[in-house]
Amino acid sequence: MNEDLILVRFGELTIKGRNRGRFEDLMVRQVKTALAAYPGLNYRKTYGRLYIELNGEPYRAVAGRLKDVFGIVSFSRVLRCGHDLQEIRETALRVFRQVRPTPATFKVTVKRAWKAYPHDSQEMNHLVGAHVLRNSPELKVDVRNPDTELKVDIQPEGTYVYAGVEEASGGFPLGMNGKAMLLLSGGIDSPVAGWMSMRKGLQIEAVHFHSYPFTSEQAKEKVVSLAQRLAYYGGSIHLHLVPFTELQTRLAQTGQEHLIITLMRRSMLRIAERLAEKRGALAIVTGDSLGQVASQTLGSMNVIGRETSLPLLRPLVMMDKLEIIRIAEKIGTYETSILPYEDCCTLFVPKSPATNPNLRVIENVEKQLGSELDRLIEEAVNGTDTVVLTEKSRSDTRAAAQEDQWF
Ligand code: ATP
Ligand code: MG
């Protein structure tokens, strides 16, 4: 009998030393959490690798979930057997027969990590390949560009055979690189910026500015649902809902219509910085993309960014909108992002927002507001509502996997 396993490969191979162990421990813990809906699974960690025994759990469903766990570069469904030649040959044939579409050409690559094994890799390539050929009359060998590469990995504890590699998200395990605050609007960009940050190992807490009652309950629900989607990738997410109405109204009263967006963004950063201090976050992430709108020109970014001394991370800054949309679709936020509910910023959108705001003018306006601005910021921070969101029920994913295919 073969053991039915998934071989999981971790990413960021450049990590060395003590960090490597931390990386792997975090990784295994997060894989287990992500796959909690499959209690039959058994985990076995060896240096740099994780084997998951399926024990009858549905491979396709487990694979679908694994693809979204950060830090995993790829994985393969593997059959394990002993060292007996005949057993290896039969296992190889069994794996080969599962490959779809049925390949016309193939090659065998044997790796002999266990040097005491009596046949060397070359001999084994022939011994295993000949057996597969004998049982598949139409099949041909092609060592340069085969439809399928059958891999046989001979280790001291057993032999692992597989024929396909599935790509996963890559990156770092979540939280490996610390915590940042994500400015999460209801738009397309900021959820993508959040996903990209999480993929790089940042734990994210989301901050959303709302102008209730000018903005609707649905607008808030939309952001909750986006944060929930991010929680699917990150286990759970703190969402800080900041009341922005008063501050925004006061800024609008300054009469600097074309500068209102710049002023609002600077206040948002001040508030986010305060929340970051409270929550132990070391950076602020935004969905800014260079040149996309008036507030995202280099001139605007320059004036807005000066308001905080925390690093401002902008994962999308050099990306085109179409690339961003493609990721939004892939990570499952796009459908929600395009729902037509108003954002707090669209309420006061001027006809011609400044694309190159003048820092001195901005600072003057803020100085005139003086302690009133400080007070409004303080009130917004204190009035912030925090909710902890977890991913929606995992049973949906489980039910969706009715047919258990191999690859
Ligand atoms: P998005 O699709 O993320 O809304 P956008 O193209 O609409 O981006 P802007 O509205 O100019 O761009 O916002 C730029 C960034 O500022 C957003 O990506 C987000 O990080 C932050 N931001 C804007 N509005 C809000 C808000 N109401 N709450 C929290 N962050 C916001
Ligand atoms: Mg927006």
Short mmCIF file of C-alpha atoms and ligand atoms in Angstrom, two decimals:
data_model
loop_
_atom_site.label_atom_id
_atom_site.label_comp_id
_atom_site.label_asym_id
_atom_site.label_seq_id
_atom_site.Cartn_x
_atom_site.Cartn_y
_atom_site.Cartn_z
CA MET A 1 0.00 0.00 0.00
CA ASN A 2 1.16 3.49 -0.82
CA GLU A 3 0.95 6.41 1.49
CA ASP A 4 -0.93 9.31 -0.13
CA LEU A 5 0.83 12.58 0.68
CA ILE A 6 1.27 16.20 -0.27
CA LEU A 7 4.84 17.43 -0.41
CA VAL A 8 4.88 21.13 0.48
CA ARG A 9 7.80 23.34 -0.59
CA PHE A 10 8.50 26.51 1.34
CA GLY A 11 9.59 29.76 -0.26
CA GLU A 12 12.18 32.46 0.30
CA LEU A 13 15.05 30.03 0.24
CA THR A 14 17.46 32.83 0.93
CA ILE A 15 16.44 32.89 4.59
CA LYS A 16 19.31 31.58 6.62
CA GLY A 17 20.21 30.63 10.15
CA ARG A 18 17.87 31.03 13.05
CA ASN A 19 15.25 32.80 10.93
CA ARG A 20 14.91 29.66 8.88
CA GLY A 21 13.65 27.68 11.87
CA ARG A 22 11.23 30.43 12.78
CA PHE A 23 10.01 30.57 9.21
CA GLU A 24 9.34 26.85 9.16
CA ASP A 25 7.61 26.76 12.53
CA LEU A 26 5.32 29.63 11.54
CA MET A 27 4.70 27.94 8.22
CA VAL A 28 3.61 24.64 9.71
CA ARG A 29 1.38 26.37 12.22
CA GLN A 30 -0.32 28.38 9.50
CA VAL A 31 -0.79 25.40 7.23
CA LYS A 32 -2.47 23.56 10.09
CA THR A 33 -4.77 26.50 10.83
CA ALA A 34 -5.70 26.88 7.17
CA LEU A 35 -6.49 23.17 6.89
CA ALA A 36 -8.34 22.86 10.19
CA ALA A 37 -11.46 21.79 8.30
CA TYR A 38 -9.72 18.52 7.39
CA PRO A 39 -9.10 16.72 10.68
CA GLY A 40 -7.86 13.54 9.02
CA LEU A 41 -4.67 15.19 7.82
CA ASN A 42 -1.39 14.32 9.48
CA TYR A 43 1.69 16.54 9.36
CA ARG A 44 5.31 15.52 9.15
CA LYS A 45 8.10 18.07 8.99
CA THR A 46 11.59 17.31 7.75
CA TYR A 47 14.29 19.90 7.12
CA GLY A 48 12.92 22.41 4.61
CA ARG A 49 9.95 20.24 3.71
CA LEU A 50 6.53 19.44 4.99
CA TYR A 51 4.65 16.26 4.19
CA ILE A 52 0.92 16.14 4.74
CA GLU A 53 -0.64 12.68 4.89
CA LEU A 54 -4.09 12.83 3.29
CA ASN A 55 -5.61 9.86 5.15
CA GLY A 56 -8.62 9.96 2.85
CA GLU A 57 -9.22 13.72 2.95
CA PRO A 58 -10.09 15.18 -0.50
CA TYR A 59 -6.92 16.26 -2.29
CA ARG A 60 -8.45 18.92 -4.59
CA ALA A 61 -10.11 20.77 -1.74
CA VAL A 62 -6.99 20.66 0.42
CA ALA A 63 -4.89 21.82 -2.56
CA GLY A 64 -7.25 24.74 -3.20
CA ARG A 65 -6.73 25.95 0.35
CA LEU A 66 -2.97 25.35 0.36
CA LYS A 67 -2.52 27.58 -2.69
CA ASP A 68 -3.52 30.57 -0.61
CA VAL A 69 -1.20 29.99 2.33
CA PHE A 70 1.65 32.49 2.21
CA GLY A 71 5.17 31.12 2.33
CA ILE A 72 4.38 28.03 0.25
CA VAL A 73 5.96 28.16 -3.21
CA SER A 74 4.61 24.91 -4.59
CA PHE A 75 3.40 21.46 -3.67
CA SER A 76 2.92 18.06 -5.23
CA ARG A 77 0.71 15.08 -4.64
CA VAL A 78 3.06 12.25 -3.83
CA LEU A 79 2.79 8.51 -3.36
CA ARG A 80 5.24 7.01 -0.93
CA CYS A 81 6.54 3.47 -0.98
CA GLY A 82 9.51 1.50 0.32
CA HIS A 83 12.83 0.80 -1.38
CA ASP A 84 11.99 -2.41 -3.18
CA LEU A 85 12.52 -1.95 -6.92
CA GLN A 86 9.32 -3.67 -7.98
CA GLU A 87 7.36 -1.60 -5.49
CA ILE A 88 8.89 1.62 -6.82
CA ARG A 89 8.07 0.64 -10.38
CA GLU A 90 4.46 -0.11 -9.58
CA THR A 91 4.08 3.10 -7.64
CA ALA A 92 5.55 5.05 -10.56
CA LEU A 93 3.04 3.48 -12.92
CA ARG A 94 0.19 4.23 -10.52
CA VAL A 95 1.18 7.90 -10.33
CA PHE A 96 1.68 8.09 -14.08
CA ARG A 97 -1.81 6.76 -14.78
CA GLN A 98 -3.37 9.61 -12.83
CA VAL A 99 -1.88 12.32 -15.05
CA ARG A 100 -4.46 14.23 -17.13
CA PRO A 101 -4.56 14.79 -20.02
CA THR A 102 -2.90 11.50 -20.80
CA PRO A 103 0.65 12.37 -21.85
CA ALA A 104 2.15 11.26 -25.16
CA THR A 105 5.74 11.66 -24.00
CA PHE A 106 7.46 11.41 -20.64
CA LYS A 107 10.73 11.09 -18.85
CA VAL A 108 11.76 9.72 -15.48
CA THR A 109 14.05 11.64 -13.15
CA VAL A 110 15.33 9.68 -10.19
CA LYS A 111 17.05 11.47 -7.35
CA ARG A 112 18.95 9.26 -4.95
CA ALA A 113 19.37 11.26 -1.78
CA TRP A 114 20.00 7.98 0.04
CA LYS A 115 23.41 7.04 -1.29
CA ALA A 116 23.35 3.50 0.11
CA TYR A 117 20.68 2.56 -2.43
CA PRO A 118 22.07 -0.27 -4.66
CA HIS A 119 21.19 1.28 -8.07
CA ASP A 120 22.45 4.70 -9.09
CA SER A 121 20.15 7.38 -10.54
CA GLN A 122 20.91 6.59 -14.17
CA GLU A 123 20.16 2.90 -13.76
CA MET A 124 17.00 3.73 -11.89
CA ASN A 125 15.81 6.10 -14.65
CA HIS A 126 15.96 3.16 -17.05
CA LEU A 127 14.55 0.58 -14.69
CA VAL A 128 11.52 2.68 -13.81
CA GLY A 129 11.06 4.19 -17.30
CA ALA A 130 11.10 0.76 -18.96
CA HIS A 131 8.34 -0.46 -16.66
CA VAL A 132 6.08 2.51 -17.45
CA LEU A 133 6.74 2.12 -21.20
CA ARG A 134 5.95 -1.58 -21.12
CA ASN A 135 2.55 -0.80 -19.68
CA SER A 136 1.66 2.13 -21.94
CA PRO A 137 1.94 1.09 -25.60
CA GLU A 138 1.50 4.55 -27.19
CA LEU A 139 3.93 6.32 -24.90
CA LYS A 140 7.36 7.66 -25.94
CA VAL A 141 10.34 8.97 -24.04
CA ASP A 142 11.34 12.58 -24.59
CA VAL A 143 14.12 13.74 -22.31
CA ARG A 144 14.17 17.33 -23.58
CA ASN A 145 10.58 18.43 -23.59
CA PRO A 146 8.34 15.72 -22.13
CA ASP A 147 4.62 16.20 -21.51
CA THR A 148 5.16 14.70 -18.09
CA GLU A 149 8.16 14.33 -15.86
CA LEU A 150 7.86 11.50 -13.41
CA LYS A 151 9.98 12.18 -10.33
CA VAL A 152 11.28 9.53 -8.00
CA ASP A 153 12.98 10.70 -4.85
CA ILE A 154 14.78 7.99 -2.90
CA GLN A 155 15.23 9.02 0.72
CA PRO A 156 16.46 6.89 3.63
CA GLU A 157 12.94 6.61 5.09
CA GLY A 158 11.21 5.72 1.83
CA THR A 159 10.66 6.61 -1.81
CA TYR A 160 8.49 9.50 -2.96
CA VAL A 161 6.97 9.46 -6.44
CA TYR A 162 5.12 12.33 -8.12
CA ALA A 163 4.37 13.78 -11.53
CA GLY A 164 3.13 17.32 -11.13
CA VAL A 165 3.91 20.54 -9.33
CA GLU A 166 1.24 23.05 -8.34
CA GLU A 167 2.24 26.66 -7.78
CA ALA A 168 1.19 28.46 -4.62
CA SER A 169 1.35 32.07 -3.42
CA GLY A 170 4.99 32.25 -2.35
CA GLY A 171 6.17 34.98 0.00
CA PHE A 172 6.64 34.75 3.76
CA PRO A 173 4.43 33.19 6.42
CA LEU A 174 2.07 35.75 7.81
CA GLY A 175 3.44 37.85 10.63
CA MET A 176 7.04 36.87 9.96
CA ASN A 177 7.88 40.48 9.10
CA GLY A 178 5.91 42.37 11.71
CA LYS A 179 2.73 44.41 11.66
CA ALA A 180 1.42 47.33 9.60
CA MET A 181 -1.79 49.35 9.40
CA LEU A 182 -3.61 49.07 6.06
CA LEU A 183 -5.69 52.05 4.95
CA LEU A 184 -8.65 50.13 3.58
CA SER A 185 -11.20 51.99 1.48
CA GLY A 186 -14.01 50.26 -0.36
CA GLY A 187 -12.16 50.51 -3.68
CA ILE A 188 -10.29 48.06 -5.85
CA ASP A 189 -6.76 49.00 -4.88
CA SER A 190 -6.39 48.90 -1.12
CA PRO A 191 -7.54 45.28 -0.64
CA VAL A 192 -4.95 44.25 -3.22
CA ALA A 193 -2.32 46.29 -1.38
CA GLY A 194 -3.37 44.45 1.78
CA TRP A 195 -3.04 41.03 0.17
CA MET A 196 0.39 41.89 -1.22
CA SER A 197 1.57 43.08 2.18
CA MET A 198 0.30 39.94 3.85
CA ARG A 199 2.04 37.83 1.25
CA LYS A 200 5.28 39.51 2.26
CA GLY A 201 4.75 38.34 5.81
CA LEU A 202 3.15 41.46 7.27
CA GLN A 203 0.35 41.10 9.73
CA ILE A 204 -2.25 43.68 8.76
CA GLU A 205 -4.77 45.66 10.78
CA ALA A 206 -7.21 47.56 8.59
CA VAL A 207 -8.22 51.18 9.16
CA HIS A 208 -11.31 52.54 7.46
CA PHE A 209 -12.55 56.14 7.56
CA HIS A 210 -16.30 56.53 7.23
CA SER A 211 -18.56 59.56 7.16
CA TYR A 212 -21.68 58.07 8.59
CA PRO A 213 -24.50 59.20 8.13
CA PHE A 214 -23.32 60.77 4.86
CA THR A 215 -22.00 57.39 3.85
CA SER A 216 -24.40 54.48 4.14
CA GLU A 217 -24.47 51.34 6.23
CA GLN A 218 -23.90 49.39 3.00
CA ALA A 219 -20.66 51.26 2.40
CA LYS A 220 -19.48 50.01 5.79
CA GLU A 221 -20.70 46.48 5.13
CA LYS A 222 -18.71 46.49 1.92
CA VAL A 223 -15.51 47.27 3.79
CA VAL A 224 -16.32 44.65 6.43
CA SER A 225 -16.76 42.12 3.70
CA LEU A 226 -13.45 43.10 2.05
CA ALA A 227 -11.68 42.79 5.39
CA GLN A 228 -13.33 39.41 5.86
CA ARG A 229 -11.95 38.29 2.54
CA LEU A 230 -8.49 39.37 3.69
CA ALA A 231 -9.09 37.38 6.88
CA TYR A 232 -9.38 34.28 4.71
CA TYR A 233 -5.70 34.82 3.94
CA GLY A 234 -4.71 35.97 7.38
CA GLY A 235 -6.74 33.99 9.90
CA SER A 236 -8.36 37.06 11.46
CA ILE A 237 -8.24 40.80 10.94
CA HIS A 238 -8.77 43.77 13.21
CA LEU A 239 -10.80 46.40 11.39
CA HIS A 240 -10.71 49.89 12.91
CA LEU A 241 -13.69 51.99 11.86
CA VAL A 242 -12.82 55.66 12.29
CA PRO A 243 -15.56 58.34 12.41
CA PHE A 244 -14.39 60.95 9.92
CA THR A 245 -17.49 63.10 9.46
CA GLU A 246 -16.66 65.96 11.79
CA LEU A 247 -13.07 66.27 10.75
CA GLN A 248 -13.99 66.11 7.11
CA THR A 249 -16.73 68.71 7.49
CA ARG A 250 -14.36 71.06 9.28
CA LEU A 251 -11.70 70.66 6.61
CA ALA A 252 -14.32 71.40 3.95
CA GLN A 253 -15.18 74.64 5.76
CA THR A 254 -11.69 76.01 5.27
CA GLY A 255 -12.73 76.98 1.75
CA GLN A 256 -9.69 75.34 0.17
CA GLU A 257 -11.77 73.25 -2.16
CA HIS A 258 -9.00 72.04 -4.44
CA LEU A 259 -6.84 71.06 -1.45
CA ILE A 260 -9.49 69.17 0.49
CA ILE A 261 -8.32 65.72 -0.62
CA THR A 262 -4.75 66.53 0.36
CA LEU A 263 -5.89 67.79 3.76
CA MET A 264 -8.07 64.75 4.33
CA ARG A 265 -5.31 62.34 3.41
CA ARG A 266 -2.88 64.02 5.78
CA SER A 267 -5.38 63.76 8.62
CA MET A 268 -5.99 60.13 7.76
CA LEU A 269 -2.27 59.48 8.10
CA ARG A 270 -2.11 61.25 11.44
CA ILE A 271 -4.94 59.11 12.75
CA ALA A 272 -3.47 55.94 11.28
CA GLU A 273 -0.14 56.75 12.92
CA ARG A 274 -1.83 57.12 16.30
CA LEU A 275 -3.61 53.79 15.85
CA ALA A 276 -0.34 52.20 14.73
CA GLU A 277 1.33 53.31 17.95
CA LYS A 278 -1.51 51.84 19.99
CA ARG A 279 -1.43 48.54 18.15
CA GLY A 280 2.32 48.09 17.82
CA ALA A 281 2.44 48.52 14.03
CA LEU A 282 5.59 49.88 12.41
CA ALA A 283 4.32 51.07 9.01
CA ILE A 284 1.28 52.26 7.07
CA VAL A 285 0.17 50.54 3.85
CA THR A 286 -1.94 52.31 1.22
CA GLY A 287 -3.35 51.37 -2.19
CA ASP A 288 -1.73 54.37 -3.92
CA SER A 289 -0.64 53.84 -7.49
CA LEU A 290 1.49 56.51 -9.12
CA GLY A 291 -0.48 58.93 -11.29
CA GLN A 292 -3.84 57.17 -10.91
CA VAL A 293 -5.73 60.18 -9.55
CA ALA A 294 -4.89 63.70 -8.37
CA SER A 295 -4.02 62.54 -4.85
CA GLN A 296 -1.54 60.03 -6.23
CA THR A 297 0.72 62.23 -8.33
CA LEU A 298 4.28 62.43 -7.11
CA GLY A 299 3.62 65.98 -5.92
CA SER A 300 0.60 64.88 -3.90
CA MET A 301 2.33 61.85 -2.46
CA ASN A 302 5.19 64.05 -1.40
CA VAL A 303 3.00 66.54 0.47
CA ILE A 304 0.70 63.88 1.94
CA GLY A 305 3.50 61.52 2.97
CA ARG A 306 5.30 64.20 5.02
CA GLU A 307 2.54 64.06 7.58
CA THR A 308 3.79 60.78 9.02
CA SER A 309 7.22 59.66 10.11
CA LEU A 310 6.25 56.01 9.79
CA PRO A 311 7.33 54.21 6.62
CA LEU A 312 4.58 54.43 4.03
CA LEU A 313 4.36 51.21 2.08
CA ARG A 314 2.67 51.40 -1.31
CA PRO A 315 2.79 47.95 -2.88
CA LEU A 316 0.88 49.09 -5.99
CA VAL A 317 2.82 52.26 -6.66
CA MET A 318 4.35 51.08 -9.95
CA MET A 319 1.53 48.86 -11.16
CA ASP A 320 -1.01 49.50 -13.91
CA LYS A 321 -4.70 49.43 -13.08
CA LEU A 322 -5.24 46.34 -15.23
CA GLU A 323 -2.58 44.40 -13.34
CA ILE A 324 -4.19 45.46 -10.07
CA ILE A 325 -7.63 44.37 -11.29
CA ARG A 326 -6.26 41.00 -12.31
CA ILE A 327 -4.96 40.40 -8.79
CA ALA A 328 -8.23 41.67 -7.27
CA GLU A 329 -10.08 39.07 -9.33
CA LYS A 330 -7.67 36.34 -8.37
CA ILE A 331 -7.86 37.02 -4.65
CA GLY A 332 -11.65 37.40 -4.69
CA THR A 333 -12.06 41.07 -3.74
CA TYR A 334 -12.98 42.56 -7.12
CA GLU A 335 -16.69 41.69 -7.09
CA THR A 336 -17.14 43.39 -3.74
CA SER A 337 -14.93 46.37 -4.60
CA ILE A 338 -17.02 47.35 -7.61
CA LEU A 339 -20.28 47.53 -5.65
CA PRO A 340 -21.46 51.12 -6.12
CA TYR A 341 -21.43 52.45 -2.54
CA GLU A 342 -20.00 55.86 -1.89
CA ASP A 343 -16.71 56.37 -0.05
CA CYS A 344 -16.15 59.18 2.44
CA CYS A 345 -13.73 60.84 0.04
CA THR A 346 -16.15 60.98 -2.86
CA LEU A 347 -18.51 63.14 -0.79
CA PHE A 348 -16.33 66.18 -0.98
CA VAL A 349 -14.60 65.59 -4.27
CA PRO A 350 -13.79 68.97 -5.77
CA LYS A 351 -14.17 69.70 -9.48
CA SER A 352 -10.45 70.20 -9.90
CA PRO A 353 -8.40 68.67 -7.09
CA ALA A 354 -4.80 69.87 -6.86
CA THR A 355 -2.35 67.59 -8.63
CA ASN A 356 0.60 69.52 -7.26
CA PRO A 357 -0.41 70.86 -3.84
CA ASN A 358 1.80 73.44 -2.22
CA LEU A 359 3.19 72.22 1.08
CA ARG A 360 3.42 75.71 2.59
CA VAL A 361 -0.21 76.51 1.79
CA ILE A 362 -1.30 73.20 3.27
CA GLU A 363 0.71 73.76 6.42
CA ASN A 364 -0.78 77.23 6.77
CA VAL A 365 -4.32 75.94 6.55
CA GLU A 366 -3.53 73.33 9.18
CA LYS A 367 -1.84 75.92 11.40
CA GLN A 368 -4.93 78.13 11.25
CA LEU A 369 -7.04 75.23 12.42
CA GLY A 370 -4.51 74.81 15.22
CA SER A 371 -5.66 73.01 18.33
CA GLU A 372 -9.09 72.44 16.81
CA LEU A 373 -7.51 70.06 14.31
CA ASP A 374 -5.65 68.27 17.11
CA ARG A 375 -8.87 67.91 19.02
CA LEU A 376 -10.79 66.54 16.02
CA ILE A 377 -8.03 64.04 15.39
CA GLU A 378 -8.04 63.03 19.02
CA GLU A 379 -11.80 62.55 18.92
CA ALA A 380 -11.62 60.46 15.78
CA VAL A 381 -9.00 58.20 17.39
CA ASN A 382 -11.03 57.87 20.57
CA GLY A 383 -14.27 57.28 18.68
CA THR A 384 -12.78 54.43 16.67
CA ASP A 385 -14.72 51.18 16.73
CA THR A 386 -12.69 48.02 16.38
CA VAL A 387 -14.13 44.74 15.15
CA VAL A 388 -12.26 41.47 14.81
CA LEU A 389 -13.20 39.62 11.67
CA THR A 390 -12.60 36.02 10.79
CA GLU A 391 -12.99 34.29 7.52
CA LYS A 392 -16.51 33.16 6.63
CA SER A 393 -17.32 29.52 7.27
CA ARG A 394 -14.87 27.15 5.70
CA SER A 395 -17.60 24.59 5.07
CA ASP A 396 -18.35 26.28 1.72
CA THR A 397 -14.96 25.28 0.36
CA ARG A 398 -15.39 21.81 1.65
CA ALA A 399 -18.80 21.31 0.06
CA ALA A 400 -17.53 22.61 -3.27
CA ALA A 401 -15.04 19.80 -3.56
CA GLN A 402 -17.24 16.95 -4.58
CA GLU A 403 -15.03 15.27 -7.10
CA ASP A 404 -11.56 14.44 -5.92
CA GLN A 405 -9.25 14.65 -8.91
CA TRP A 406 -5.57 14.05 -8.75
CA PHE A 407 -4.13 17.08 -10.43
P1 ATP B 1 -8.87 52.36 -3.59
O1 ATP B 1 -9.31 51.55 -4.75
O2 ATP B 1 -8.00 51.60 -2.66
O3 ATP B 1 -10.00 53.07 -2.92
P2 ATP B 1 -8.40 54.66 -5.12
O4 ATP B 1 -7.82 54.45 -6.45
O5 ATP B 1 -9.85 54.88 -5.01
O6 ATP B 1 -7.95 53.44 -4.19
P3 ATP B 1 -7.95 56.95 -3.46
O7 ATP B 1 -9.39 57.03 -3.17
O8 ATP B 1 -7.20 58.13 -3.94
O9 ATP B 1 -7.57 55.81 -4.48
O10 ATP B 1 -7.23 56.43 -2.16
C1 ATP B 1 -5.87 56.17 -2.12
C2 ATP B 1 -5.59 55.32 -0.90
O11 ATP B 1 -5.95 56.02 0.30
C3 ATP B 1 -6.44 54.07 -0.88
O12 ATP B 1 -5.85 53.02 -1.64
C4 ATP B 1 -6.48 53.75 0.59
O13 ATP B 1 -5.28 53.11 0.99
C5 ATP B 1 -6.54 55.14 1.22
N1 ATP B 1 -7.95 55.52 1.45
C6 ATP B 1 -8.74 56.25 0.66
N2 ATP B 1 -9.97 56.40 1.22
C7 ATP B 1 -9.96 55.72 2.38
C8 ATP B 1 -10.90 55.47 3.42
N3 ATP B 1 -12.15 55.94 3.37
N4 ATP B 1 -10.52 54.72 4.47
C9 ATP B 1 -9.27 54.22 4.55
N5 ATP B 1 -8.33 54.43 3.61
C10 ATP B 1 -8.66 55.16 2.54
MG MG B 2 -10.86 55.01 -3.10
#
